[in-house]
């Protein structure tokens, strides 16, 4: 049966685009055009949430025929409480209507029954106590943190099997201080991130699809090309979700190690450099809806072209 | 100035009770008394959320004069989407009205601006884009995961300083597979959990209150008494949030190592063994509101007495 990872790979090949756009709304950076109703709003949190949803719809409309997926970062919605969660869920629904896959970046983790609750809420269906089971967040993929150990990840894997979903487990993150824990070397001379990578690769074997990749992926930062090369070998059939491109400083040259020779195996994320691209040319006041959407689309196309060009230079067996 | 950790210590001393009650609602386990309106509800998620809030109010009313704090586990609310978040926030408000401190168990973590967004939403105030800044979750403490490194924790510490809040960072969790990452030994012969402990103790120095403890605490599982002894020495002035008592199998003897000689330095959590204590004696059908509240109160008192008795046996310098 076709798995969610196969859908992702087919979209990447069809669109010739291994790029995911991060939907990370920040109210201060959103053009005033979207904020006309804010001043008079009684429910300020609700007003911000509505602005986020309309803002996201324009981003999605601008890139849904270019990229295979979007990655809303839960923190930017959750901080606005129930209203923010509503904007998040509406964004997920709209993105799916437009044919995009949705990767929720939430870095959830807990143990046993609690991890199960997160997994059911975000990937599965929740029990309403009267026999009804309802999908709530219903995203295609979610990011998961492994610090608590295997049993913080297993309940997510179970939901992936039941509902044909996927996860990306944090392995080597893009931030400088990711070294604090992830780069520690154990008794066997292995870094913590290598231990996590081996575990993920082993678990991934249960969810390999027609495209020979697994729905259990890994987060590997674009800012660490050497580690990526090592991790690519350990996790040969796991998809890497690659943050750190653009605003965090990584370039196309830095991320080619995250890909296999077939040009698959990695999905490179950019958020600020696309959704706030307009800020290089326009101000909050001058940026119209049309201008905003134009810069989103242009910056996404440029990122795609830069990455694909670099892949053409170094990979022998590109599938696109 | 009095810090949130001082409020916690003063309550523990006044009530002679280093116990926190976990508010982890599970719809299947809630007595039918609370679920009368569920069957006919149009908005099922909203109906479950209302049930959770009413259920929590009865727990809070039953124990607010016995324990210093409650610990709602975000996963059980978040899984029901925006409605669940509403129930969570209403529970936080009600618990505070009743004089309880609130520890949000959310194990959040991310990097840079994203961690900042979580920290502002849960501990601080969020920017509404029109000059208004609003507290949203406004809990007293939140649990944080350290896997991403120092910069996943620093933004939370900043919000603690600005808003007189506290955090508990995951160090050694109560689950069996916590060993997978936390127990790895580094080049210097130190476990990962020891490295995290040292970092937390160092950071805690910036937030030490009148009671000589810091608002930056640690999660240390009740199921690992030997590790607790070692960690107590490294984190002499950090409060331990101690899960694993009761349903997870740890007893009063297991958790005394988490305390200093003054009987402070630890807060022991129990959830299922208190909020579902009634299940040993009653069924979903037979458990009335009064019976339910009676078992909650009795089990909380028994847990308090068991722990304090054991502390009296082994500690020389109890403050209560």
Coordinates of C-alpha atoms in Angstrom, one line a residue:
Chain A
X1 CA 0.0 0.0 0.0
X2 CA 1.2 3.5 -0.8
X3 CA 2.5 5.2 2.3
X4 CA 2.7 8.9 3.2
X5 CA 6.4 8.9 2.4
X6 CA 5.6 7.7 -1.1
X7 CA 3.2 10.6 -1.6
X8 CA 5.9 12.9 -0.4
X9 CA 8.5 11.4 -2.8
X10 CA 6.1 11.4 -5.7
X11 CA 5.3 15.1 -5.2
X12 CA 9.1 15.9 -4.9
X13 CA 9.7 14.1 -8.2
X14 CA 6.7 15.6 -10.0
X15 CA 7.4 19.2 -8.9
X16 CA 11.2 18.7 -9.1
X17 CA 11.3 20.4 -5.7
X18 CA 12.7 19.0 -2.4
X19 CA 11.6 22.2 -0.6
X20 CA 9.2 22.7 2.3
X21 CA 8.0 26.2 3.3
X22 CA 7.8 26.9 7.0
X23 CA 4.6 28.7 8.1
X24 CA 5.9 30.6 11.1
X25 CA 3.7 33.7 11.4
X26 CA 5.1 36.6 13.6
X27 CA 2.6 39.4 14.0
X28 CA 5.1 42.2 14.0
X29 CA 6.5 41.1 10.6
X30 CA 3.1 40.6 8.8
X31 CA 2.3 43.5 6.4
X32 CA -0.3 46.0 7.7
X33 CA -2.6 45.0 4.8
X34 CA -3.5 41.9 6.9
X35 CA -4.0 43.8 10.1
X36 CA -6.7 46.3 9.3
X37 CA -9.3 44.8 11.7
X38 CA -6.8 44.3 14.6
X39 CA -7.1 47.7 16.2
X40 CA -10.9 47.6 16.8
X41 CA -11.0 43.9 17.7
X42 CA -12.5 42.9 21.1
X43 CA -10.9 39.4 21.1
X44 CA -7.3 40.4 20.4
X45 CA -6.0 36.8 20.4
X46 CA -8.8 35.8 18.0
X47 CA -8.0 38.7 15.8
X48 CA -4.3 37.7 15.6
X49 CA -5.4 34.1 14.9
X50 CA -7.6 35.3 12.0
X51 CA -4.7 37.4 10.6
X52 CA -2.4 34.3 10.8
X53 CA -4.9 32.2 8.9
X54 CA -5.4 34.8 6.1
X55 CA -1.7 35.4 5.9
X56 CA -1.1 31.6 5.6
X57 CA -3.7 31.2 2.9
X58 CA -1.9 33.8 0.7
X59 CA 1.4 31.9 1.3
X60 CA -0.2 28.6 0.5
X61 CA -1.9 30.0 -2.7
X62 CA 1.5 31.4 -3.8
X63 CA 3.5 28.2 -3.5
X64 CA 1.0 25.2 -3.6
X65 CA 1.9 24.5 -7.3
X66 CA 5.7 24.7 -6.6
X67 CA 6.5 22.9 -3.3
X68 CA 5.3 19.5 -2.0
X69 CA 4.7 20.5 1.6
X70 CA 4.4 23.2 4.2
X71 CA 5.7 23.1 7.8
X72 CA 3.7 25.1 10.3
X73 CA 5.7 25.7 13.5
X74 CA 3.2 25.0 16.3
X75 CA 4.9 27.4 18.8
X76 CA 3.9 30.5 16.8
X77 CA 0.2 29.4 17.0
X78 CA 0.1 27.8 20.4
X79 CA 1.4 31.0 22.0
X80 CA -2.0 32.6 21.2
X81 CA -3.9 29.9 23.1
X82 CA -7.1 28.3 21.8
X83 CA -7.5 30.9 19.1
X84 CA -4.0 30.2 17.9
X85 CA -4.7 26.4 17.8
X86 CA -7.8 27.2 15.7
X87 CA -5.7 29.1 13.2
X88 CA -3.3 26.2 13.1
X89 CA -5.9 23.6 12.5
X90 CA -7.6 25.8 9.8
X91 CA -4.2 26.3 8.1
X92 CA -3.7 22.5 8.1
X93 CA -7.1 22.0 6.4
X94 CA -6.5 24.7 3.9
X95 CA -3.1 23.4 2.9
X96 CA -4.4 19.9 2.4
X97 CA -7.3 21.3 0.2
X98 CA -4.6 22.8 -1.9
X99 CA -2.8 19.5 -2.3
X100 CA 0.1 20.2 0.0
X101 CA 1.4 17.7 2.6
X102 CA 1.6 19.1 6.1
X103 CA 4.5 18.6 8.5
X104 CA 3.7 19.9 12.0
X105 CA 6.8 21.1 13.7
X106 CA 5.9 20.6 17.4
X107 CA 8.9 18.6 18.7
X108 CA 6.5 16.8 21.1
X109 CA 7.7 14.1 23.5
X110 CA 6.6 12.4 26.6
X111 CA 6.3 8.9 28.0
X112 CA 3.8 6.0 27.7
X113 CA 0.2 7.1 27.8
X114 CA 1.1 10.7 27.6
X115 CA 3.0 10.3 24.4
X116 CA 0.1 8.2 23.1
X117 CA -2.2 11.2 23.8
X118 CA 0.0 13.5 21.8
X119 CA 0.2 10.9 19.0
X120 CA -3.6 10.4 18.9
X121 CA -4.3 14.1 18.9
X122 CA -1.9 15.1 16.2
X123 CA -1.7 12.0 13.9
X124 CA -4.7 9.8 14.9
X125 CA -8.2 10.1 16.3
X126 CA -9.3 11.1 19.8
X127 CA -11.9 9.2 21.9
X128 CA -14.9 11.3 22.8
X129 CA -16.1 8.9 25.4
X130 CA -19.3 8.0 23.6
X131 CA -17.9 5.8 20.9
X132 CA -17.1 8.7 18.6
X133 CA -13.5 9.0 17.5
X134 CA -12.5 12.3 15.8
X135 CA -9.3 13.3 14.0
X136 CA -8.2 16.7 15.5
X137 CA -4.9 18.0 14.2
X138 CA -4.7 15.4 11.5
X139 CA -1.4 16.4 10.0
X140 CA 0.6 14.2 7.7
X141 CA 3.9 14.3 9.7
X142 CA 4.9 15.6 13.1
X143 CA 8.4 16.3 14.6
X144 CA 9.2 14.4 17.8
X145 CA 12.0 14.8 20.3
X146 CA 13.8 11.6 21.5
X147 CA 15.3 12.8 24.9
X148 CA 13.0 10.6 27.0
X149 CA 14.0 7.5 25.1
X150 CA 12.4 4.9 22.8
X151 CA 9.0 4.9 24.6
X152 CA 8.6 8.6 23.8
X153 CA 8.7 7.7 20.1
X154 CA 7.0 4.3 19.9
X155 CA 3.4 5.6 20.4
X156 CA 3.9 8.0 17.5
X157 CA 5.2 5.1 15.3
X158 CA 2.0 3.1 16.3
X159 CA -0.2 6.0 15.1
X160 CA 1.8 6.3 11.9
X161 CA 1.1 2.6 11.2
X162 CA -2.6 2.9 12.0
X163 CA -3.3 6.2 10.1
X164 CA -0.6 6.2 7.4
X165 CA 1.2 9.1 8.9
X166 CA 4.9 9.9 9.4
X167 CA 7.3 11.5 11.9
X168 CA 10.6 13.3 11.9
X169 CA 12.6 12.6 15.0
X170 CA 15.2 15.2 16.2
X171 CA 18.7 13.8 15.5
X172 CA 21.1 16.7 14.9
X173 CA 19.4 20.0 15.0
X174 CA 20.6 23.2 13.2
X175 CA 21.3 25.4 16.2
X176 CA 24.9 26.0 17.5
X177 CA 24.2 24.5 21.0
X178 CA 22.8 21.3 19.5
X179 CA 26.3 20.1 20.4
X180 CA 25.5 20.3 24.1
X181 CA 23.8 16.9 24.2
X182 CA 23.6 15.6 20.7
X183 CA 27.4 15.7 20.1
X184 CA 28.4 13.9 23.3
X185 CA 30.5 10.8 22.6
X186 CA 29.5 7.6 24.4
X187 CA 31.6 4.6 25.7
X188 CA 31.6 3.1 22.2
X189 CA 32.9 6.3 20.6
X190 CA 29.5 7.1 19.1
X191 CA 27.9 10.5 19.2
X192 CA 24.4 10.7 20.8
X193 CA 23.0 11.8 17.4
X194 CA 24.4 8.6 15.9
X195 CA 22.7 6.4 18.5
X196 CA 19.4 8.2 17.8
X197 CA 20.0 7.8 14.1
X198 CA 20.5 4.0 14.4
X199 CA 17.4 3.6 16.5
X200 CA 15.3 5.6 13.9
X201 CA 16.7 3.6 11.0
X202 CA 15.8 0.4 12.8
X203 CA 12.3 1.6 13.6
X204 CA 11.9 2.9 10.1
X205 CA 12.2 -0.6 8.7
X206 CA 8.6 -1.2 9.7
X207 CA 7.2 1.6 7.6
X208 CA 9.1 1.4 4.2
X209 CA 6.9 2.3 1.2
X210 CA 6.9 1.5 -2.5
X211 CA 9.6 4.2 -3.1
X212 CA 12.0 2.3 -0.8
X213 CA 12.0 5.1 1.9
X214 CA 10.3 5.0 5.3
X215 CA 7.7 7.2 6.8
X216 CA 9.9 7.5 9.9
X217 CA 12.3 10.4 9.2
X218 CA 14.9 12.5 10.9
X219 CA 15.6 16.2 11.6
X220 CA 19.2 16.9 10.4
X221 CA 20.3 20.6 10.4
X222 CA 21.6 22.1 7.2
X223 CA 24.3 23.8 9.2
X224 CA 26.3 20.6 9.8
X225 CA 27.3 19.1 6.4
X226 CA 29.9 16.7 7.8
X227 CA 27.5 15.2 10.3
X228 CA 24.9 15.0 7.5
X229 CA 27.2 12.8 5.4
X230 CA 27.7 10.4 8.3
X231 CA 24.0 10.3 9.1
X232 CA 23.1 9.8 5.5
X233 CA 25.0 6.5 5.6
X234 CA 23.4 5.4 8.9
X235 CA 19.9 6.4 7.8
X236 CA 20.0 5.4 4.1
X237 CA 16.2 5.1 3.7
X238 CA 15.0 7.7 6.1
X239 CA 13.9 11.1 4.9
X240 CA 15.8 14.1 6.4
X241 CA 13.8 17.2 7.3
X242 CA 16.5 19.9 6.9
X243 CA 16.1 23.2 8.8
X244 CA 18.7 26.0 8.8
X245 CA 18.6 27.0 5.1
X246 CA 18.4 30.7 4.4
X247 CA 17.9 32.8 7.5
X248 CA 20.0 30.4 9.6
X249 CA 22.9 30.7 7.1
X250 CA 23.1 27.4 5.2
X251 CA 23.4 27.4 1.4
X252 CA 22.7 24.8 -1.3
X253 CA 26.3 23.6 -1.1
X254 CA 25.8 22.8 2.6
X255 CA 22.7 20.6 2.2
X256 CA 23.6 18.3 -0.7
X257 CA 25.1 15.8 1.8
X258 CA 21.6 15.3 3.2
X259 CA 20.4 13.9 -0.2
X260 CA 21.0 10.4 -1.7
X261 CA 22.2 10.1 -5.3
X262 CA 18.6 9.9 -6.5
X263 CA 17.9 13.4 -5.3
X264 CA 15.5 12.0 -2.7
X265 CA 16.0 11.5 1.1
X266 CA 15.8 15.1 2.1
X267 CA 13.3 17.9 2.3
X268 CA 14.9 21.4 2.9
X269 CA 12.9 23.9 5.0
X270 CA 13.0 27.7 4.7
X271 CA 10.6 29.9 6.6
X272 CA 11.7 33.5 7.2
X273 CA 13.6 33.8 3.9
X274 CA 10.4 33.0 2.1
X275 CA 7.4 34.2 4.1
X276 CA 9.2 37.5 5.0
X277 CA 11.1 37.8 1.7
X278 CA 9.2 41.1 1.1
X279 CA 11.0 42.8 3.9
X280 CA 14.2 43.3 1.7
X281 CA 12.2 45.4 -0.7
X282 CA 9.1 46.7 1.0
X283 CA 7.9 48.0 4.4
X284 CA 5.0 46.9 6.6
X285 CA 3.1 49.9 5.2
X286 CA 3.9 49.6 1.5
X287 CA 3.5 45.8 1.0
X288 CA 0.3 45.0 -0.7
X289 CA -1.3 41.5 -0.9
X290 CA -0.1 41.1 -4.5
X291 CA 3.5 42.3 -3.8
X292 CA 3.6 40.1 -0.7
X293 CA 2.6 37.0 -2.7
X294 CA 5.0 37.8 -5.5
X295 CA 8.0 37.8 -3.2
X296 CA 6.9 34.6 -1.5
X297 CA 6.6 32.8 -4.9
X298 CA 9.9 34.2 -6.3
X299 CA 11.9 33.4 -3.2
X300 CA 10.5 29.8 -3.2
X301 CA 11.3 29.4 -6.9
X302 CA 14.8 30.7 -6.3
X303 CA 15.4 28.4 -3.4
X304 CA 14.2 25.4 -5.5
X305 CA 16.4 26.4 -8.4
X306 CA 19.5 26.9 -6.3
X307 CA 19.1 23.5 -4.6
X308 CA 18.2 21.6 -7.8
X309 CA 21.1 23.2 -9.7
X310 CA 23.5 22.1 -6.9
X311 CA 22.1 18.6 -6.9
X312 CA 22.6 18.4 -10.7
X313 CA 26.2 19.3 -10.1
X314 CA 27.0 16.6 -7.5
X315 CA 24.5 13.8 -7.8
X316 CA 24.7 11.1 -10.5
X317 CA 21.3 9.5 -10.4
X318 CA 18.7 12.3 -9.9
X319 CA 15.1 11.1 -10.2
X320 CA 14.1 14.6 -11.4
Chain B
X1 CA 12.2 40.0 46.1
X2 CA 10.2 36.8 46.8
X3 CA 10.5 34.4 43.9
X4 CA 8.0 31.7 42.7
X5 CA 10.3 29.1 44.2
X6 CA 9.9 30.8 47.6
X7 CA 6.1 30.7 47.3
X8 CA 6.3 27.0 46.5
X9 CA 8.6 26.3 49.5
X10 CA 6.5 28.4 51.9
X11 CA 3.4 26.4 50.8
X12 CA 5.2 23.1 51.3
X13 CA 6.2 24.1 54.8
X14 CA 2.8 25.6 55.7
X15 CA 0.9 22.6 54.5
X16 CA 3.6 20.1 55.5
X17 CA 3.1 18.5 52.1
X18 CA 5.7 18.1 49.3
X19 CA 3.1 16.6 47.0
X20 CA 1.7 17.8 43.6
X21 CA -1.4 16.3 42.1
X22 CA -1.3 15.6 38.4
X23 CA -4.5 16.7 36.5
X24 CA -4.4 14.1 33.6
X25 CA -8.0 13.7 32.5
X26 CA -8.8 10.6 30.5
X27 CA -12.4 10.5 29.2
X28 CA -12.9 6.7 29.5
X29 CA -11.9 6.8 33.2
X30 CA -14.1 9.8 34.3
X31 CA -17.2 8.7 36.2
X32 CA -20.4 8.8 34.2
X33 CA -21.8 11.5 36.6
X34 CA -19.6 14.0 34.7
X35 CA -20.7 12.8 31.3
X36 CA -24.4 13.3 31.3
X37 CA -24.4 15.9 28.5
X38 CA -22.0 14.1 26.3
X39 CA -24.3 12.0 24.3
X40 CA -26.5 14.8 22.9
X41 CA -23.6 17.3 22.4
X42 CA -23.2 18.7 18.9
X43 CA -19.6 19.9 19.6
X44 CA -18.1 16.6 20.9
X45 CA -14.6 18.1 21.5
X46 CA -16.2 21.0 23.3
X47 CA -18.3 18.6 25.4
X48 CA -15.2 16.6 26.4
X49 CA -13.4 19.9 27.3
X50 CA -16.3 21.0 29.5
X51 CA -16.2 17.6 31.2
X52 CA -12.5 17.9 31.9
X53 CA -12.9 21.3 33.4
X54 CA -15.8 20.3 35.7
X55 CA -13.8 17.1 36.6
X56 CA -10.7 19.2 37.4
X57 CA -12.7 21.7 39.5
X58 CA -13.9 18.8 41.8
X59 CA -10.3 17.5 42.1
X60 CA -9.0 21.0 42.9
X61 CA -11.8 21.6 45.5
X62 CA -10.9 18.3 47.1
X63 CA -7.2 19.0 47.6
X64 CA -6.6 22.7 47.5
X65 CA -6.2 22.9 51.3
X66 CA -3.8 19.9 51.4
X67 CA -1.3 20.3 48.5
X68 CA 0.7 23.3 47.3
X69 CA 0.3 22.7 43.6
X70 CA -1.3 20.9 40.7
X71 CA 0.4 19.6 37.5
X72 CA -1.9 19.5 34.5
X73 CA -0.4 17.4 31.7
X74 CA -0.9 19.3 28.5
X75 CA -1.0 16.3 26.2
X76 CA -4.4 15.2 27.6
X77 CA -5.9 18.6 26.8
X78 CA -4.1 19.5 23.6
X79 CA -5.3 16.2 22.0
X80 CA -8.8 17.8 21.9
X81 CA -7.6 20.8 20.0
X82 CA -8.7 24.4 20.7
X83 CA -11.5 23.1 23.0
X84 CA -9.0 21.2 25.0
X85 CA -6.7 24.2 25.3
X86 CA -9.6 26.2 26.6
X87 CA -10.2 23.6 29.3
X88 CA -6.6 23.7 30.1
X89 CA -6.5 27.5 30.5
X90 CA -9.7 27.5 32.5
X91 CA -8.3 24.9 34.8
X92 CA -5.1 27.0 35.4
X93 CA -7.2 30.0 36.3
X94 CA -9.5 28.0 38.7
X95 CA -6.5 26.3 40.4
X96 CA -4.9 29.8 41.0
X97 CA -8.1 31.2 42.3
X98 CA -8.0 28.3 44.9
X99 CA -4.5 29.3 45.9
X100 CA -2.7 26.5 44.1
X101 CA 0.5 26.9 42.2
X102 CA 0.3 25.5 38.7
X103 CA 3.0 23.4 37.0
X104 CA 2.3 22.9 33.3
X105 CA 3.8 19.6 32.2
X106 CA 4.3 20.2 28.5
X107 CA 8.0 19.2 27.9
X108 CA 8.3 22.0 25.3
X109 CA 11.5 22.6 23.5
X110 CA 12.8 24.3 20.4
X111 CA 15.5 26.8 19.3
X112 CA 16.0 30.5 19.3
X113 CA 12.9 32.5 18.3
X114 CA 10.7 29.4 18.4
X115 CA 11.6 28.6 22.0
X116 CA 11.0 32.2 22.8
X117 CA 7.5 31.9 21.3
X118 CA 6.7 28.9 23.6
X119 CA 8.2 30.8 26.6
X120 CA 6.2 33.9 26.0
X121 CA 2.9 32.0 25.4
X122 CA 3.2 29.8 28.5
X123 CA 5.1 32.0 31.0
X124 CA 5.0 35.5 29.7
X125 CA 2.9 37.8 27.5
X126 CA 2.2 37.6 23.8
X127 CA 2.4 40.6 21.4
X128 CA -0.9 41.3 19.7
X129 CA 0.7 43.6 17.1
X130 CA -1.2 46.7 18.3
X131 CA 0.8 47.4 21.5
X132 CA -1.3 45.1 23.6
X133 CA 0.6 42.3 25.4
X134 CA -1.5 39.5 26.9
X135 CA -0.7 36.6 29.2
X136 CA -2.2 33.5 27.7
X137 CA -1.3 30.3 29.6
X138 CA 0.2 32.2 32.5
X139 CA 1.3 29.1 34.5
X140 CA 3.7 29.3 37.4
X141 CA 6.1 26.6 36.1
X142 CA 6.5 24.6 32.9
X143 CA 8.5 21.5 32.1
X144 CA 11.2 21.9 29.4
X145 CA 13.2 19.3 27.4
X146 CA 16.9 20.0 26.9
X147 CA 17.7 17.8 23.9
X148 CA 18.3 20.7 21.5
X149 CA 20.8 22.3 23.9
X150 CA 21.2 25.4 26.0
X151 CA 19.5 27.7 23.6
X152 CA 16.3 25.6 23.8
X153 CA 16.2 26.5 27.6
X154 CA 17.6 30.0 27.8
X155 CA 14.5 31.8 26.4
X156 CA 12.4 30.1 29.1
X157 CA 14.9 31.3 31.7
X158 CA 14.6 34.8 30.3
X159 CA 10.8 34.7 30.7
X160 CA 11.2 33.3 34.3
X161 CA 13.3 36.4 35.2
X162 CA 10.9 38.8 33.5
X163 CA 7.7 37.3 34.9
X164 CA 8.8 35.6 38.2
X165 CA 8.1 32.1 36.8
X166 CA 10.0 28.8 37.0
X167 CA 10.8 25.8 34.9
X168 CA 11.6 22.1 35.5
X169 CA 14.1 20.8 32.9
X170 CA 14.0 17.1 32.1
X171 CA 17.2 15.5 33.6
X172 CA 16.4 11.8 34.4
X173 CA 12.9 10.8 33.6
X174 CA 10.9 8.0 35.3
X175 CA 10.4 5.7 32.3
X176 CA 12.5 2.6 31.8
X177 CA 13.8 3.7 28.4
X178 CA 15.0 7.0 29.8
X179 CA 18.4 5.2 29.8
X180 CA 18.5 5.2 26.0
X181 CA 19.9 8.8 25.9
X182 CA 20.0 10.1 29.4
X183 CA 22.3 7.3 30.8
X184 CA 24.9 7.4 28.0
X185 CA 28.4 8.1 29.4
X186 CA 30.5 10.7 27.7
X187 CA 34.3 11.0 27.2
X188 CA 34.7 12.3 30.8
X189 CA 32.8 9.4 32.3
X190 CA 29.8 11.5 33.0
X191 CA 26.2 10.5 32.2
X192 CA 24.2 12.8 29.9
X193 CA 21.8 13.4 32.8
X194 CA 24.8 14.6 34.9
X195 CA 25.8 17.1 32.2
X196 CA 22.3 18.4 32.0
X197 CA 22.2 18.6 35.8
X198 CA 25.4 20.7 36.0
X199 CA 24.0 23.1 33.3
X200 CA 20.7 23.5 35.2
X201 CA 22.5 24.1 38.5
X202 CA 24.7 26.8 36.9
X203 CA 21.7 28.5 35.3
X204 CA 19.7 28.3 38.5
X205 CA 22.2 30.5 40.2
X206 CA 20.6 33.5 38.5
X207 CA 17.2 32.8 40.1
X208 CA 17.9 31.9 43.7
X209 CA 15.2 33.2 46.1
X210 CA 15.0 34.0 49.8
X211 CA 14.5 30.3 50.7
X212 CA 18.0 29.6 49.1
X213 CA 16.5 27.5 46.3
X214 CA 16.2 28.5 42.6
X215 CA 13.2 28.8 40.3
X216 CA 15.1 26.6 37.8
X217 CA 14.2 23.0 38.7
X218 CA 14.7 19.6 37.3
X219 CA 12.6 16.5 36.5
X220 CA 14.1 13.5 38.3
X221 CA 12.1 10.2 38.2
X222 CA 11.1 8.6 41.5
X223 CA 12.0 5.2 39.9
X224 CA 15.8 5.9 40.1
X225 CA 16.8 6.5 43.8
X226 CA 20.6 6.0 43.2
X227 CA 20.7 8.5 40.3
X228 CA 18.6 10.8 42.5
X229 CA 21.2 10.7 45.3
X230 CA 23.9 11.7 42.8
X231 CA 21.8 14.4 41.2
X232 CA 20.8 15.8 44.6
X233 CA 24.5 16.6 45.2
X234 CA 25.0 18.2 41.8
X235 CA 21.8 20.2 42.0
X236 CA 21.8 21.1 45.7
X237 CA 19.6 24.2 45.4
X238 CA 17.3 23.1 42.5
X239 CA 13.8 21.7 43.2
X240 CA 13.2 18.2 41.8
X241 CA 9.8 17.6 40.2
X242 CA 9.5 13.8 40.9
X243 CA 7.2 11.7 38.7
X244 CA 6.7 8.0 39.0
X245 CA 5.2 7.7 42.5
X246 CA 2.1 5.5 42.8
X247 CA 0.9 4.2 39.4
X248 CA 4.5 4.0 38.1
X249 CA 5.5 1.9 41.1
X250 CA 7.8 4.1 43.2
X251 CA 7.1 4.2 47.0
X252 CA 8.0 6.7 49.8
X253 CA 11.3 4.9 50.4
X254 CA 12.3 5.4 46.8
X255 CA 11.9 9.2 46.8
X256 CA 13.6 10.3 50.0
X257 CA 16.9 10.7 48.1
X258 CA 15.3 13.4 46.0
X259 CA 14.9 15.6 49.2
X260 CA 17.5 17.6 51.1
X261 CA 17.8 17.2 54.9
X262 CA 15.4 20.2 55.3
X263 CA 12.6 18.2 53.7
X264 CA 12.7 20.6 50.8
X265 CA 14.1 20.3 47.3
X266 CA 11.5 17.9 45.9
X267 CA 7.9 17.9 44.9
X268 CA 6.5 14.4 44.3
X269 CA 3.8 14.0 41.7
X270 CA 1.0 11.5 41.6
X271 CA -1.8 11.5 39.0
X272 CA -3.7 8.3 38.3
X273 CA -3.3 7.0 41.9
X274 CA -5.2 10.1 43.1
X275 CA -7.5 11.3 40.4
X276 CA -8.6 7.7 39.6
X277 CA -8.4 6.3 43.1
X278 CA -12.1 5.7 43.1
X279 CA -11.7 2.9 40.5
X280 CA -10.5 0.5 43.2
X281 CA -13.8 0.8 45.0
X282 CA -16.4 2.0 42.5
X283 CA -17.4 1.7 38.9
X284 CA -18.0 4.4 36.3
X285 CA -21.7 4.0 36.9
X286 CA -21.8 3.9 40.8
X287 CA -19.3 6.7 41.5
X288 CA -21.1 9.9 42.6
X289 CA -19.6 13.4 42.8
X290 CA -19.3 13.1 46.6
X291 CA -17.7 9.6 46.5
X292 CA -15.3 10.7 43.8
X293 CA -14.1 13.7 45.8
X294 CA -13.8 11.6 48.9
X295 CA -11.4 9.2 47.3
X296 CA -9.3 12.0 45.7
X297 CA -8.9 13.7 49.1
X298 CA -8.2 10.4 51.0
X299 CA -5.6 9.2 48.6
X300 CA -3.8 12.6 48.5
X301 CA -3.8 12.7 52.4
X302 CA -2.4 9.1 52.5
X303 CA 0.3 10.0 50.0
X304 CA 1.3 13.0 52.0
X305 CA 1.4 11.1 55.2
X306 CA 3.4 8.2 53.8
X307 CA 6.0 10.6 52.3
X308 CA 6.2 12.8 55.4
X309 CA 6.5 9.8 57.7
X310 CA 9.4 8.4 55.6
X311 CA 11.1 11.9 55.6
X312 CA 10.8 12.0 59.4
X313 CA 12.5 8.6 59.6
X314 CA 15.5 9.6 57.5
X315 CA 16.0 13.4 57.5
X316 CA 17.5 15.2 60.5
X317 CA 16.6 18.8 59.7
X318 CA 13.0 18.8 58.5
X319 CA 11.5 22.3 58.2
X320 CA 8.0 20.9 58.8

